[in-house]
XYZ file of C-alpha atoms in Angstrom:
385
model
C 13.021 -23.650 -57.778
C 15.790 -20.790 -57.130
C 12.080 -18.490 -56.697
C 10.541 -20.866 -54.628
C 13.914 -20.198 -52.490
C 14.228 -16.510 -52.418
C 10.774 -16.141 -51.259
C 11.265 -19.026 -48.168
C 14.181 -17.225 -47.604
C 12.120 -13.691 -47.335
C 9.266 -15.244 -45.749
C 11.920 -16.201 -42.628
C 13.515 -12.792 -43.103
C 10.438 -11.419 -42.620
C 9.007 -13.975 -39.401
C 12.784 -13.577 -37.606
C 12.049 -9.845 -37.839
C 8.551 -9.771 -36.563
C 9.775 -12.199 -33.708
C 12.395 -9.501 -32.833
C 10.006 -6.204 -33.088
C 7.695 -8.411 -30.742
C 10.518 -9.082 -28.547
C 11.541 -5.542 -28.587
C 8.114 -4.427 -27.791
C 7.626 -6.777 -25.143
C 10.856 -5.752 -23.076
C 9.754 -1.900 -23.063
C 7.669 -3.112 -20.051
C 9.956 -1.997 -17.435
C 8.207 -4.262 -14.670
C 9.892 -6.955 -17.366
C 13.046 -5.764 -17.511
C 13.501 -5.451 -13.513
C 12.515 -8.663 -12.807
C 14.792 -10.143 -15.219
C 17.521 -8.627 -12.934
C 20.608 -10.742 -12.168
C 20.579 -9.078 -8.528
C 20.344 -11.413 -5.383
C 17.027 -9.641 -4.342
C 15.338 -10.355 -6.879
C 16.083 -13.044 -8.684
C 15.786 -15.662 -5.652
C 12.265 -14.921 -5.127
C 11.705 -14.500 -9.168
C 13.636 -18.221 -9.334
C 10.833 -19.755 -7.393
C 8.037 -16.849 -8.537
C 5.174 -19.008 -7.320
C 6.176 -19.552 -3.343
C 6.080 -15.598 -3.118
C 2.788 -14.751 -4.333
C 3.960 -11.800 -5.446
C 1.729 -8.983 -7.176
C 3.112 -5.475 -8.374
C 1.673 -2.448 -10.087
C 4.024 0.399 -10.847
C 2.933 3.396 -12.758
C 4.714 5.982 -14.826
C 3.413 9.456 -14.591
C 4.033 11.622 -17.661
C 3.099 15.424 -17.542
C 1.982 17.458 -20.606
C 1.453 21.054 -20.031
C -1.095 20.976 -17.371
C -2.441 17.392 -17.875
C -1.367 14.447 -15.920
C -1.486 10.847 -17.796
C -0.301 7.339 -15.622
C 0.372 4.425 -17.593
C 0.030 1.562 -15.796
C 2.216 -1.999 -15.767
C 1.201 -4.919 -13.405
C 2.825 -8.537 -12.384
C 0.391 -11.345 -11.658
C -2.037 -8.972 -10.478
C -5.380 -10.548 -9.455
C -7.830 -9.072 -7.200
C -9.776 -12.776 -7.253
C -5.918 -14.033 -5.247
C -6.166 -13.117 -1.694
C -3.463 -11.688 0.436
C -3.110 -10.343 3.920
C -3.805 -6.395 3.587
C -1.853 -5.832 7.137
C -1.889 -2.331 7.685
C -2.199 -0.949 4.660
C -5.963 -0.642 5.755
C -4.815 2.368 8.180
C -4.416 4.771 5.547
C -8.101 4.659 4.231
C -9.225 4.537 7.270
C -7.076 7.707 8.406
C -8.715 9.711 5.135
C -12.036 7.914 6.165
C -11.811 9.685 9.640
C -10.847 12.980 8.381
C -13.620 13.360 5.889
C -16.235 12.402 8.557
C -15.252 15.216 10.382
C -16.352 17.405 7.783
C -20.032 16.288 8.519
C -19.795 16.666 12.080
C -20.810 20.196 13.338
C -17.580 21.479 15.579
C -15.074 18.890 14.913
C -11.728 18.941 13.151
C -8.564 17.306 13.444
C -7.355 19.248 15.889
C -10.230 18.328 18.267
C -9.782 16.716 21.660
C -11.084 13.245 22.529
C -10.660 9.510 23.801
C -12.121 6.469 23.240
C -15.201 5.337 26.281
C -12.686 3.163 28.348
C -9.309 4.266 27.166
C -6.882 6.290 29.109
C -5.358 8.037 25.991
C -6.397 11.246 25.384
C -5.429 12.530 21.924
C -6.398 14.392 18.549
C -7.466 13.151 15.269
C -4.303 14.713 13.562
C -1.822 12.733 16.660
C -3.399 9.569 15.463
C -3.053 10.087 12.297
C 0.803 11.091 12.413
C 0.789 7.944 14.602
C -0.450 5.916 11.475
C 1.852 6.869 9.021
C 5.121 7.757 11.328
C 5.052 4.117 13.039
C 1.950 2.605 11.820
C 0.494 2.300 15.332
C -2.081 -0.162 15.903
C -4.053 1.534 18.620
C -3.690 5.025 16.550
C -6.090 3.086 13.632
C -8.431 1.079 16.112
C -9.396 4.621 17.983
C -10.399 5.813 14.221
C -12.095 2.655 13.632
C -14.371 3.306 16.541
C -15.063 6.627 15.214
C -15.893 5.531 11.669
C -17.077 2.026 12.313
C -17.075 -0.918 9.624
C -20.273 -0.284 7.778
C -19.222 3.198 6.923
C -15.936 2.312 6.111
C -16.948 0.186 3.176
C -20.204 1.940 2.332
C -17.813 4.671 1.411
C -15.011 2.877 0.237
C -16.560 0.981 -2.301
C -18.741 3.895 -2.972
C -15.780 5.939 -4.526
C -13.260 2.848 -5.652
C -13.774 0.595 -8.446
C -12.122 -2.111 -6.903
C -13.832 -4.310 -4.015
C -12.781 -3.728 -0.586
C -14.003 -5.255 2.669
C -12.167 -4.097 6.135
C -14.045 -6.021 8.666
C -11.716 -5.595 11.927
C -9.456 -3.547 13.979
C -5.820 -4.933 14.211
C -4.110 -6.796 16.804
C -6.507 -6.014 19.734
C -9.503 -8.837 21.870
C -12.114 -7.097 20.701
C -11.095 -7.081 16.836
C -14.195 -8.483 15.391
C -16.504 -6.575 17.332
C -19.481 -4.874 15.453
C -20.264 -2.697 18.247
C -18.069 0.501 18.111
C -17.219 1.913 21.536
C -18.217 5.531 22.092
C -16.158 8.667 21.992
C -15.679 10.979 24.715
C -15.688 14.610 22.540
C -13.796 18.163 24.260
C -16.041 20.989 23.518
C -13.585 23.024 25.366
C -11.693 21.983 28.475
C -13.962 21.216 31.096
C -17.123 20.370 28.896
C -17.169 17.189 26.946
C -20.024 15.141 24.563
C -20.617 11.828 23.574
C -20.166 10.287 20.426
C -22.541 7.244 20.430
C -21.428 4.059 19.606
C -22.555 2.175 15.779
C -24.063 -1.247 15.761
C -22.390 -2.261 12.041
C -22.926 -5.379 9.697
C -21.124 -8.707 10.543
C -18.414 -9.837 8.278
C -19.521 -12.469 5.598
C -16.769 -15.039 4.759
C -14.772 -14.532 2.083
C -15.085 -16.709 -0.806
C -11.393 -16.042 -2.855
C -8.367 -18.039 -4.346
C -5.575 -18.564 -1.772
C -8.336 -17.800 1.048
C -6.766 -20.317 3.084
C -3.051 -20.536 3.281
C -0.144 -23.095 4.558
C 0.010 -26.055 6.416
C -0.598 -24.748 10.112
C -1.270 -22.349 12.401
C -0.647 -21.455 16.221
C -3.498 -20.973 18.203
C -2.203 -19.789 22.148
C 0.001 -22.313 22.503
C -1.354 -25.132 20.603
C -0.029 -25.977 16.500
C -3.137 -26.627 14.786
C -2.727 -28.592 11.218
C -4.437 -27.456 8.920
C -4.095 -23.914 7.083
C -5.136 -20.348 8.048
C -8.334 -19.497 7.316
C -8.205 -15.433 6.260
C -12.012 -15.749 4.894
C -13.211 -12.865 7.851
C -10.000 -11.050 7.601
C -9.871 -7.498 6.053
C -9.568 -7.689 1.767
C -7.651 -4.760 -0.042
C -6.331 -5.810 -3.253
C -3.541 -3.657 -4.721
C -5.626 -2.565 -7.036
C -7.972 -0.483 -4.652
C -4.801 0.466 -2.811
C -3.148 2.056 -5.932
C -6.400 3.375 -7.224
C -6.891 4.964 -3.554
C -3.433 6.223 -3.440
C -3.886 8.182 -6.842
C -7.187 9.694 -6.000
C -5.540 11.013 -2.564
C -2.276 12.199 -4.572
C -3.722 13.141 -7.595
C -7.346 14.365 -6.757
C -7.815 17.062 -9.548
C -7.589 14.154 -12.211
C -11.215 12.922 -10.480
C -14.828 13.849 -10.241
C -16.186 14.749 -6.889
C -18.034 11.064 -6.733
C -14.826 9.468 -7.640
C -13.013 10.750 -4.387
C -12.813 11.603 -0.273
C -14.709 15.187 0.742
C -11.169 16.562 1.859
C -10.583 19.987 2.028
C -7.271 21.133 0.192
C -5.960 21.736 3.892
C -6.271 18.290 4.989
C -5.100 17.156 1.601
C -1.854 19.481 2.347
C -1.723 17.927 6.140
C -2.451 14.309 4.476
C 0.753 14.352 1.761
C 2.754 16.266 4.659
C 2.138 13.196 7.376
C 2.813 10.708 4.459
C 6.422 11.647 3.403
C 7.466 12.436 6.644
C 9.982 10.004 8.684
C 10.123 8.985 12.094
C 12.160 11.254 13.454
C 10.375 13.974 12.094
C 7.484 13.122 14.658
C 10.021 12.759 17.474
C 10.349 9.263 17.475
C 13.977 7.288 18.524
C 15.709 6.784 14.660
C 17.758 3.882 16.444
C 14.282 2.283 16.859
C 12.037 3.849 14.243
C 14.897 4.559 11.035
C 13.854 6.149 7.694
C 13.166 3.125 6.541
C 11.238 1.720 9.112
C 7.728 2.259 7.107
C 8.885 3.143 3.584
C 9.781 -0.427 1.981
C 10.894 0.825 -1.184
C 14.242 1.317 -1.973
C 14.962 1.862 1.863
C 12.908 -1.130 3.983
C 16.468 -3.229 3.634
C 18.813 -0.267 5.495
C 18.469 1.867 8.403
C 20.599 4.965 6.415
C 18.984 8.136 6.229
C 16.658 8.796 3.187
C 18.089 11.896 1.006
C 15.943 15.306 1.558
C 15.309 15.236 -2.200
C 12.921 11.844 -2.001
C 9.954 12.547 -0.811
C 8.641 8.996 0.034
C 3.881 8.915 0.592
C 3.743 5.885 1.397
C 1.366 2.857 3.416
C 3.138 -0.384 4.553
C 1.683 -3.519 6.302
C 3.281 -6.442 7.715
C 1.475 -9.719 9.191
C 1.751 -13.102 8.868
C 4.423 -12.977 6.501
C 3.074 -10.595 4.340
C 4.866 -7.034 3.418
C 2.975 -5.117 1.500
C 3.989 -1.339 0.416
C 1.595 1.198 -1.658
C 3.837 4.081 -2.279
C 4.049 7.719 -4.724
C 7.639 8.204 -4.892
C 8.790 11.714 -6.011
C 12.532 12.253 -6.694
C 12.393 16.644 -6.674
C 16.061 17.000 -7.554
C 15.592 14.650 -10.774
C 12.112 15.387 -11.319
C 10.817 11.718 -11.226
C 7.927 10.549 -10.017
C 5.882 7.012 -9.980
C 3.703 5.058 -7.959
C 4.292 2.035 -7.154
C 2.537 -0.928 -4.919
C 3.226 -4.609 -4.934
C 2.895 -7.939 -2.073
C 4.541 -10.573 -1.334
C 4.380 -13.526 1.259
C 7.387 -15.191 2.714
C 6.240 -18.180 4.834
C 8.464 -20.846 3.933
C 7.539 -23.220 6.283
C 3.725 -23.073 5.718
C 2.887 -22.073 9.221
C 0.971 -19.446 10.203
C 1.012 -16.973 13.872
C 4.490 -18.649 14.414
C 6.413 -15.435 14.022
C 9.069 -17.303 12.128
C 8.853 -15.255 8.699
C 11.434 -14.800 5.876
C 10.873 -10.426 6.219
C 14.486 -9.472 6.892
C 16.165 -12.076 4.858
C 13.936 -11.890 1.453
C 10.437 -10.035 1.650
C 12.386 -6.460 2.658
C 15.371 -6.760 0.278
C 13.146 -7.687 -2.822
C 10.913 -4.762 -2.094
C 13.718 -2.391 -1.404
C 15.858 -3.451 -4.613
C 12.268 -3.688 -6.990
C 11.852 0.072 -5.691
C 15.696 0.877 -6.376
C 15.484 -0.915 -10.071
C 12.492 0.938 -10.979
C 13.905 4.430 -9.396
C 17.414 3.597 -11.761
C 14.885 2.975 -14.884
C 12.607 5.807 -14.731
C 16.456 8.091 -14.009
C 17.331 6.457 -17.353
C 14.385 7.163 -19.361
C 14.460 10.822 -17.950
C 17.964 11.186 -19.509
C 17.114 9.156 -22.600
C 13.848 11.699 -23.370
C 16.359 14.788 -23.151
């Protein structure tokens, strides 16, 4: 009887200890541990988790001698769970434009043009600057008439694992268009050619989870009720967005079939556009702040970001999405992650209303999940000494 005992008695030692290894294990997944935070931020959106359709990868980088490994940790990531892309589309497409160029006898970035129709006369480096200072709308539609939709996805989901469909140009009439307009090409200053137009496939519906969202929608100045439908809208999972984002930040790691034909020069100009603020391009920082297009750890404050964090970075915003894909690189503490994650704030179901929760939740949880992770991966730095 007293044996019978002693082993029960080890046999609950034994379960109580594997509960507590498990639980130990379990926590060393710092997404974990940050969400569990008691901070305001997050903790009302984690309180009601399911409102927020939230998703989040965040990857560690650790460096061995002269080889590069990420280890990746995700939150209710699902690529089959659709969410508004926004913007975030802009920065393929400004990588998209660049390497084109490289097949086109005589053109480069720095080459003169405008769009058939279009009073702006620019470069392909001003509009990409444009893209990643301010995210400018018109900046990413004048690409998209250069690329055009059915190379834009031929190549995208020729080099990404992930699906991707980006179907339209952004907040313009002519959105949906499968014509591309023509571009008016400088040879020099007085002689100019003609880039013709592309007649490009028409969008399929989408057929996803959470394809149609809320209760309502505005449409001109009508309330229509019944929810959005995003099923021709552009799809860019976080998944292809932080797989893209490594292959333009890391490309050495990939085979020439995995990635972009970018020359190391416009992989230089790329990172160099990406990390640089507002001001930097000559913009007003009382309108366009640090912060502005960098959610994490700054999209809730309008102070200056520190010299020493160097911030590459896509954002998008629409219809009460924020999105953020994002290599942050701390050069004074040597840290460095990537990081992208989503998250809706629509709390009254209605959609093209402009009445969306971004200031008072969707910026703050972004900004505090990008300060939490920063203050872990500071931590494990000075634990690993």
């Amino acid at each position: 009887m007293f044996i019978n005992y002693k082993i029960g008695f080890i046999v609950v030692l034994l379960i109580l200890a594997s509960c507590q290894r498990k639980e130990k294990v379990e926590l060393k997944n710092p997404l974990e541990i940050v969400l569990a935070s008691k901070k305001p931020n997050i903790k009302r959106v984690m309180d009601s988790i399911q409102q927020y359709q939230v998703q989040i990868i965040f990857t560690q980088i650790e460096q061995k001698e002269d080889s590069i490994f990420f280890k990746d940790h995700t939150f209710q990531v699902d690529a089959s769970h659709y969410f508004y892309p926004a913007s975030t589309v802009k920065f393929p497409i400004a990588l998209l434009a660049l390497s084109k160029l490289n097949s086109i006898k005589n053109l480069n970035k720095n080459t003169r043009f405008y769009v058939e129709g279009d009073s702006v006369e620019t470069t392909f480096a001003k509009e990409i600057e444009k893209i990643f200072a301010v995210s400018d709308n018109a900046a990413n539609n004048r690409l998209f008439e250069f690329l055009g939709q059915d190379y834009i996805n031929t190549t995208l989901n020729g080099i990404l694992k992930n699906p991707v469909r980006i179907s339209h140009r952004l907040s313009t009439p002519n959105a949906d268009e499968i014509t591309t307009t023509p571009l008016v090409i400088y040879q020099n200053d007085t002689t100019t050619t003609l880039l013709p137009p592309s007649i490009n496939t028409m969008a399929q519906p989408l057929t996803l989870k959470g394809i149609q969202k809320g209760v309502a929608y505005i449409e001109g100045d009508d309330i229509v009720q019944s929810p959005f439908d995003f099923s021709l809208k552009n799809y860019y999972p976080i998944e292809a967005q932080h797989e893209f984002l490594k292959k333009v930040l890391f490309p050495e790691m990939y085979g020439e079939d995995e990635k972009l034909n970018l020359s190391k020069e416009q992989l230089n100009f790329v990172h160099k556009t990406m990390r640089t603020v507002p001001k930097k391009f000559g913009y007003n920082p009382n309108n366009y702040y640090d912060g502005y297009c960098k959610f994490f750890m700054y999209g809730d404050t309008k102070e200056n970001i520190p010299e020493h964090i160097k911030i590459y970075n896509k954002v998008g915003d629409a219809y009460g999405t924020l999105t953020d894909c994002a290599y942050i690189h701390d050069t004074k503490n040597n840290i460095a992650f990537l990081l992208t994650a989503t998250i809706l704030v629509n709390k009254n179901g209605i959609f093209n209303d402009n009445n969306y929760e971004y200031d008072e939740i969707g910026l703050p949880f972004l900004a505090e999940l990008g300060r939490e992770l920063y203050a872990y991966e500071l931590e494990r730095k000075h634990e690993m000494r």
